[in-house]
PDB file of C-alpha atoms in Angstrom:
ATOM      1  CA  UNK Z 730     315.007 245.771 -64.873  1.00 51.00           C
ATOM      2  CA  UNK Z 731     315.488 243.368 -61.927  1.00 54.00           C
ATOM      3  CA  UNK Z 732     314.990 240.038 -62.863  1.00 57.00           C
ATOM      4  CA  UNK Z 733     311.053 238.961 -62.665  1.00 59.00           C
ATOM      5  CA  UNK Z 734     309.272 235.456 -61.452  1.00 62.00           C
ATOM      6  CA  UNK Z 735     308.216 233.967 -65.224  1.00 64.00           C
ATOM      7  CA  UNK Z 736     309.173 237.086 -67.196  1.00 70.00           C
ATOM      8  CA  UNK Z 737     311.944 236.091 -70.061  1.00 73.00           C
ATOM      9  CA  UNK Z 738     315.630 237.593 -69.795  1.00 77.00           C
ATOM     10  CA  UNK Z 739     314.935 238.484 -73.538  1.00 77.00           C
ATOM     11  CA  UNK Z 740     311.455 240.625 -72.651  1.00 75.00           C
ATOM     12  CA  UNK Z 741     313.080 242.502 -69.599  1.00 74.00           C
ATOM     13  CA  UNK Z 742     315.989 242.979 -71.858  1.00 78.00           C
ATOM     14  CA  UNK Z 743     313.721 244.493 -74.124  1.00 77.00           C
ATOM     15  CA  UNK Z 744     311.163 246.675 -71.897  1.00 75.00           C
ATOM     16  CA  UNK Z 745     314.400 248.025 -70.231  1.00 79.00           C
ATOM     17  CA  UNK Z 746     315.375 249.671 -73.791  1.00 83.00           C
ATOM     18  CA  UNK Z 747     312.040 250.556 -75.012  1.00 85.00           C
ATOM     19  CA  UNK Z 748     310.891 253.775 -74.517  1.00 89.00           C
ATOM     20  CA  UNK Z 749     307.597 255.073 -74.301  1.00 90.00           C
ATOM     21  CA  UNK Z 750     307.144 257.753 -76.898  1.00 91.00           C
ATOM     22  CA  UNK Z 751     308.681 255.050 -79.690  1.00 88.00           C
ATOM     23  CA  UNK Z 752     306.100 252.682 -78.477  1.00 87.00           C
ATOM     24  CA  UNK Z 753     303.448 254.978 -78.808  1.00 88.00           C
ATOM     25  CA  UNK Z 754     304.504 256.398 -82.160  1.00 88.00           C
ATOM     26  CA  UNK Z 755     304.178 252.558 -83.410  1.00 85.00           C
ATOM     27  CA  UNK Z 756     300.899 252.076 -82.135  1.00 85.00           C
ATOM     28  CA  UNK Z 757     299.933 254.595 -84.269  1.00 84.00           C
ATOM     29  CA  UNK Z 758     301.817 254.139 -86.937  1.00 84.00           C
ATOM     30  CA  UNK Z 759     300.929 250.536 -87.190  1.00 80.00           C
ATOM     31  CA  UNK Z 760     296.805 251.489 -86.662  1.00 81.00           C
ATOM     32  CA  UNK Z 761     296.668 249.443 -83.720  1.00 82.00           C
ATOM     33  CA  UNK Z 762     295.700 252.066 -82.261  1.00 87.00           C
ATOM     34  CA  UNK Z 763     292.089 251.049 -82.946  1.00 89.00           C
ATOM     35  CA  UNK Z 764     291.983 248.094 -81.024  1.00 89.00           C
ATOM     36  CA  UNK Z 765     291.710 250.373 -77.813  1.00 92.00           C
ATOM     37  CA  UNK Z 766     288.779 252.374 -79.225  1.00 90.00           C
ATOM     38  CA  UNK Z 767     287.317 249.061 -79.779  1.00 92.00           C
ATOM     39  CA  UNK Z 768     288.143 247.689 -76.285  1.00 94.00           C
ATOM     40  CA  UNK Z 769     287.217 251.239 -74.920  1.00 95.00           C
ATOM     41  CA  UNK Z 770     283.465 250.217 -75.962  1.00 94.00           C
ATOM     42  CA  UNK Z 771     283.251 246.730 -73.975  1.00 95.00           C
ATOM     43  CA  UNK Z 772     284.317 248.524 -70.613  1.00 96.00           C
ATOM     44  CA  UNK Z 773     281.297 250.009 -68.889  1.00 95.00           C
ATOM     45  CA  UNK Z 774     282.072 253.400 -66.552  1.00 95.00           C
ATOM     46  CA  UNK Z 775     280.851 251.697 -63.159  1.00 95.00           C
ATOM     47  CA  UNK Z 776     283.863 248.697 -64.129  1.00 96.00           C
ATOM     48  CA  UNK Z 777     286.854 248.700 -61.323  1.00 97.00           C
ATOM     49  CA  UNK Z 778     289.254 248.516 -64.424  1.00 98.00           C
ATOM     50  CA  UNK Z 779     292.856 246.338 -64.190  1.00 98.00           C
ATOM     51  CA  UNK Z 780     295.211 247.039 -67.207  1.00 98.00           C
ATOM     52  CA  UNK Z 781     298.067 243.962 -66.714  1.00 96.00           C
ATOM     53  CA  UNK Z 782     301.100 245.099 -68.859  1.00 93.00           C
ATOM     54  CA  UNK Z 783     299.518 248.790 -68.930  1.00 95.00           C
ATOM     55  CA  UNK Z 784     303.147 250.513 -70.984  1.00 93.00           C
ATOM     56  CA  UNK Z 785     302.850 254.202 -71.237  1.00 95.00           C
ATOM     57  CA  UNK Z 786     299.254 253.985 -70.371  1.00 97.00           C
ATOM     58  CA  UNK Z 787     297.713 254.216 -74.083  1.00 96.00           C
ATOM     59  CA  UNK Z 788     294.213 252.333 -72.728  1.00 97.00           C
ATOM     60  CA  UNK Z 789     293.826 254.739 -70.014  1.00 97.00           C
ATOM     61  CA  UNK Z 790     294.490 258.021 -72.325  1.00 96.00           C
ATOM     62  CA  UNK Z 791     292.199 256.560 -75.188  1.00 95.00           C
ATOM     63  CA  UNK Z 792     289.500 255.660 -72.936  1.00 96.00           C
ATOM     64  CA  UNK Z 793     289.753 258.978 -70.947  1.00 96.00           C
ATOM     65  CA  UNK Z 794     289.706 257.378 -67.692  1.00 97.00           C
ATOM     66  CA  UNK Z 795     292.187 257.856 -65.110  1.00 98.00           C
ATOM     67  CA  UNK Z 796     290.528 255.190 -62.612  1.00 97.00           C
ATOM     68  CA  UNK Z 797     292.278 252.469 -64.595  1.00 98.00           C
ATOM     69  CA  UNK Z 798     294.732 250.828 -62.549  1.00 98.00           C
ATOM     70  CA  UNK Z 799     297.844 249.617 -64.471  1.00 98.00           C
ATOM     71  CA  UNK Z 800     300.404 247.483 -63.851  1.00 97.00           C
ATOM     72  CA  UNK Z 801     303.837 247.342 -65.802  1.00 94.00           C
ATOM     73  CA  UNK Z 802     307.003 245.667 -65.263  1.00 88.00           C
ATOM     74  CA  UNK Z 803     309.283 248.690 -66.998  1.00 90.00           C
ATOM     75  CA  UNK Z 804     309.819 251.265 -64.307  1.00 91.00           C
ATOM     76  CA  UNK Z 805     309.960 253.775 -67.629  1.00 93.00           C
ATOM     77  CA  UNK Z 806     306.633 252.868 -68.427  1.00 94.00           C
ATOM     78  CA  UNK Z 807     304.573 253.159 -65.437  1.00 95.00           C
ATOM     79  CA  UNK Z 808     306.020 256.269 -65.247  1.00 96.00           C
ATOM     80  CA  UNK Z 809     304.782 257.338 -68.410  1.00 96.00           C
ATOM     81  CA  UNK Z 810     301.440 255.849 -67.686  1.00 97.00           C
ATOM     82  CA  UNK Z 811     301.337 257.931 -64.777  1.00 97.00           C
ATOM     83  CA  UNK Z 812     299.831 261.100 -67.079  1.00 97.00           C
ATOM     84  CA  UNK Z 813     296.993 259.315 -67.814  1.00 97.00           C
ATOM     85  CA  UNK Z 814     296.576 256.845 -64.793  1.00 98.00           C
ATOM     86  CA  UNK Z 815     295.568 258.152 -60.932  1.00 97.00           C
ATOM     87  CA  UNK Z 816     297.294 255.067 -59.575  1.00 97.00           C
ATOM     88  CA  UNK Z 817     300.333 252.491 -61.664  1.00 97.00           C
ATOM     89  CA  UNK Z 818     302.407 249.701 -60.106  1.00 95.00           C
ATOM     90  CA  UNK Z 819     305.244 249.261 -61.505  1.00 92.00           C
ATOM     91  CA  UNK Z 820     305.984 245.559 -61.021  1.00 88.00           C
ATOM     92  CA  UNK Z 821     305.443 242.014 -62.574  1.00 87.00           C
ATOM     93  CA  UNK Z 822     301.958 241.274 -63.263  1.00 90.00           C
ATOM     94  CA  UNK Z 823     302.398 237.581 -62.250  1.00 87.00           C
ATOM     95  CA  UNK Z 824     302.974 238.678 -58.647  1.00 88.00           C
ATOM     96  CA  UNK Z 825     300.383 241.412 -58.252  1.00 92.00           C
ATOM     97  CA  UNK Z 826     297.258 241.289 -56.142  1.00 92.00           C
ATOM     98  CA  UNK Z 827     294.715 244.568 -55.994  1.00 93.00           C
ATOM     99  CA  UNK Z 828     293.612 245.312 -52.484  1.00 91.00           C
ATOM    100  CA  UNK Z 829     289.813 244.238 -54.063  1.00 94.00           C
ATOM    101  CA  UNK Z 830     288.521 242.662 -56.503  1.00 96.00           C
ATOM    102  CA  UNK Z 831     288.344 243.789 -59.863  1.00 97.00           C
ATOM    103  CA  UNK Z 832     285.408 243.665 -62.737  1.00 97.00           C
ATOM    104  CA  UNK Z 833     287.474 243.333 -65.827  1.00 97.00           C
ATOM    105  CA  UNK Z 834     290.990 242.577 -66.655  1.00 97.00           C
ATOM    106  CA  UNK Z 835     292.480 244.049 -70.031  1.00 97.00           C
ATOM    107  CA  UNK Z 836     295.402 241.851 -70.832  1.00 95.00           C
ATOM    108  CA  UNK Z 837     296.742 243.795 -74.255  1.00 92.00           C
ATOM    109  CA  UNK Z 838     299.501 242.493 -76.529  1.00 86.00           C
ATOM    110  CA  UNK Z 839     300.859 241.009 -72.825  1.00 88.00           C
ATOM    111  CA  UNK Z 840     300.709 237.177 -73.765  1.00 89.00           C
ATOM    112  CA  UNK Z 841     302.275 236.997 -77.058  1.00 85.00           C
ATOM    113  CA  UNK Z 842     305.668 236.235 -76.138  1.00 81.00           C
ATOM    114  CA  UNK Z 843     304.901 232.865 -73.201  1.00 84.00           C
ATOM    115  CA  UNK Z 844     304.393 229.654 -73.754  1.00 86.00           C
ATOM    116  CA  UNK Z 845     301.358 228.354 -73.109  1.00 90.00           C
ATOM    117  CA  UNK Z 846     302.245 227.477 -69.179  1.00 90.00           C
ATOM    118  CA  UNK Z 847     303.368 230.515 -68.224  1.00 89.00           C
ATOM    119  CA  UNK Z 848     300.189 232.157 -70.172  1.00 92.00           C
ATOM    120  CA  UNK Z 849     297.987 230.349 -68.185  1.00 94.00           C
ATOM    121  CA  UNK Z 850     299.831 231.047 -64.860  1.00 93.00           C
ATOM    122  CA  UNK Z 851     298.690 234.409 -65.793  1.00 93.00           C
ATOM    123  CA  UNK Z 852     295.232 233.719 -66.616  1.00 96.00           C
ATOM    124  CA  UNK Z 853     295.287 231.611 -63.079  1.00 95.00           C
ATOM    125  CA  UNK Z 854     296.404 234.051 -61.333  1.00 94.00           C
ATOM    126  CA  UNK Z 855     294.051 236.931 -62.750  1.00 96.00           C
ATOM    127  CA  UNK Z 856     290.888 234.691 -61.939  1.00 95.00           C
ATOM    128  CA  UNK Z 857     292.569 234.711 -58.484  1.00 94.00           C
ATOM    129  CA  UNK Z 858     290.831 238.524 -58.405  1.00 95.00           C
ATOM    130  CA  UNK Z 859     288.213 239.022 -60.637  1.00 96.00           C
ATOM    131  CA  UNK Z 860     284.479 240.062 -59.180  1.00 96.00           C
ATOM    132  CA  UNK Z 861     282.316 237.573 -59.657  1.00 95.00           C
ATOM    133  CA  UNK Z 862     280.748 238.174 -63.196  1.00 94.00           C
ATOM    134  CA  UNK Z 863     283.929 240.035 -64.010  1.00 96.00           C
ATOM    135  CA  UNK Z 864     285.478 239.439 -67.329  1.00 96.00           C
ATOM    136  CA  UNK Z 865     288.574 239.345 -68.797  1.00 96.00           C
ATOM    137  CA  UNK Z 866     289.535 241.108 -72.158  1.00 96.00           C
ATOM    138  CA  UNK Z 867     292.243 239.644 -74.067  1.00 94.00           C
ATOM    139  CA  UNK Z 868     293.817 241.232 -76.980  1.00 92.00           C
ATOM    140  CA  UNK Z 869     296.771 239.698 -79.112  1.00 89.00           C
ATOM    141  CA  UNK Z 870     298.767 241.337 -81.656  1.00 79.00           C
ATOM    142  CA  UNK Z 871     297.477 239.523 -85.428  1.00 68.00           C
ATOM    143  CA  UNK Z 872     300.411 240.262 -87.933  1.00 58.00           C
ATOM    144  CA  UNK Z 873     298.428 241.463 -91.567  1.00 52.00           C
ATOM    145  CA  UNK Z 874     297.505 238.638 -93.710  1.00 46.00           C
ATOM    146  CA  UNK Z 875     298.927 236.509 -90.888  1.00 42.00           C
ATOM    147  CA  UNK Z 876     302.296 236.583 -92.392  1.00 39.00           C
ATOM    148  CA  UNK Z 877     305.732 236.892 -90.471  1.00 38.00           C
ATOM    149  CA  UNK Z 878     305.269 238.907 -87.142  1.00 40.00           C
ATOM    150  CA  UNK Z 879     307.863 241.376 -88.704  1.00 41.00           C
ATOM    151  CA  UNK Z 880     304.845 242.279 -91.729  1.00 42.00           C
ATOM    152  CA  UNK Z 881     302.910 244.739 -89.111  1.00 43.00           C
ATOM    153  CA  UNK Z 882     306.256 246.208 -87.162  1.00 42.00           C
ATOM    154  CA  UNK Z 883     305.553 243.327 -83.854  1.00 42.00           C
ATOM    155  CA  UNK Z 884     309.054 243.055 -83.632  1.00 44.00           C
ATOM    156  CA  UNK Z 885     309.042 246.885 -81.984  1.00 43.00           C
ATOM    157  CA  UNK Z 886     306.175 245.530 -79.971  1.00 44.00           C
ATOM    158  CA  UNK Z 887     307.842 242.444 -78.756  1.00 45.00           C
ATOM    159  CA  UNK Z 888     311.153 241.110 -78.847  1.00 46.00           C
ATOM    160  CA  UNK Z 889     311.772 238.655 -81.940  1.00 42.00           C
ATOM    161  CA  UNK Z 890     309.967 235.111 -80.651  1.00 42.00           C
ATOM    162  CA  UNK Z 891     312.638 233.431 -82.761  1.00 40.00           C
ATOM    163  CA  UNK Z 892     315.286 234.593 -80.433  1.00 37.00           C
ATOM    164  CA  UNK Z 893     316.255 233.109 -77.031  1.00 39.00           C
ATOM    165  CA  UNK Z 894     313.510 230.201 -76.990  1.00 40.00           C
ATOM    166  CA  UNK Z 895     310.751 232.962 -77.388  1.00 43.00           C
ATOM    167  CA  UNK Z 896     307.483 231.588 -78.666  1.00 45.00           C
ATOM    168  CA  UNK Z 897     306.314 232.146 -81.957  1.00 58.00           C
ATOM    169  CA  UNK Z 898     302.931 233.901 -83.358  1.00 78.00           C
ATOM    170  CA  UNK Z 899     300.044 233.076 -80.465  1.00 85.00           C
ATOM    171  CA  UNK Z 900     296.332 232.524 -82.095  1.00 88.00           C
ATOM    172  CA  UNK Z 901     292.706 232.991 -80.854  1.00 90.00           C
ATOM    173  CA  UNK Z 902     292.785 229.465 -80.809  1.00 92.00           C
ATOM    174  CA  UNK Z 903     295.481 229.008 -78.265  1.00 93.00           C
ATOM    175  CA  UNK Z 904     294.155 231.814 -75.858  1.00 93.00           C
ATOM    176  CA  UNK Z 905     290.688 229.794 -76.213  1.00 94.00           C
ATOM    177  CA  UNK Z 906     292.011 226.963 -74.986  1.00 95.00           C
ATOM    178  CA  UNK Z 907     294.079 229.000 -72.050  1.00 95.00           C
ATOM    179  CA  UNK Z 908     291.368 230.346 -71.105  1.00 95.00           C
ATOM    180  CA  UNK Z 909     289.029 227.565 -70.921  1.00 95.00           C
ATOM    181  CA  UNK Z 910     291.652 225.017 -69.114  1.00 95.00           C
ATOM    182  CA  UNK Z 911     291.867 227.434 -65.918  1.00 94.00           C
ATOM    183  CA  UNK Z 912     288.264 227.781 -65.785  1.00 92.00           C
ATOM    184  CA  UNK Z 913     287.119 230.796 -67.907  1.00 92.00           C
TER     185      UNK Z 913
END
């Protein structure tokens, strides 16, 4: 992966080995699969839909909708994504504009491994294009019993945020307060 405005030589290094099918195959295996069923039911069909960080495309195919538009920084993954997605960018979501606005944002297991300024650059930058009454759906990965981010198989997810000045477990707390300081 080229080097990317705000994205962590650890993450590229990461995305660039990652393939989609073992991504997918932990999803499953690790039942987070269920969060996208659950996010499936807060977007509405009329919703221009952006998926920041979209990897092989899982909201799209569990949702059924091709209109999503996603966005991923691992050339490998947006081309993945690209059986379940009409149109996918592959490029860094901190740099991406759509040509118009969007209604809702789904930022999923995307923020875990910034620190708090570089999360709400993000944020920022999404508010930057959101509809008026558009919303933005968050979703961070919650290790079981919220125990060592290892316990629920995160490290496949994400790169170890013990290595190479990567953060460490983000709470609903800290994407409250994110959220709320650029304006949500």
């Amino acid at each position: 992966l080229p080097p990317l405005h705000g994205v962590p030589d650890r993450l590229r290094a990461w995305w660039a080995r990652t393939q989609p099918s073992a991504l997918d195959r932990e999803t499953n295996r690790s039942g987070r699969i269920n969060v996208f069923t659950r996010v499936k039911r807060l977007l509405r069909p009329q919703d221009r839909i952006l998926d920041l960080g979209c990897g092989p495309g899982i909201l799209a195919r569990e949702c059924g909708r091709r209109d999503i538009v996603g966005v991923d920084m691992s050339p490998v993954m947006a081309e993945a994504a690209r059986q379940w997605m009409d149109e996918v960018v592959p490029g860094n979501i901190f740099e991406h504009y759509p040509l118009e606005a969007v209604d809702t944002v789904v930022v999923c297991n995307v923020l875990e491994p910034y620190p708090a300024e570089i999360r709400r650059t993000l944020l920022g930058h999404i508010a930057e294009f959101l509809s008026p009454g558009g919303r933005v759906l968050v979703v961070i990965a919650m290790p079981a019993g919220f125990g060592s981010v290892g316990e629920c198989g995160l490290d496949l997810l994400f790169p170890s945020p013990n290595l190479g000045g990567m953060r460490g477990e983000l709470t609903p707390g800290d994407v409250e307060d994110d959220l709320a300081l650029v304006g949500f």
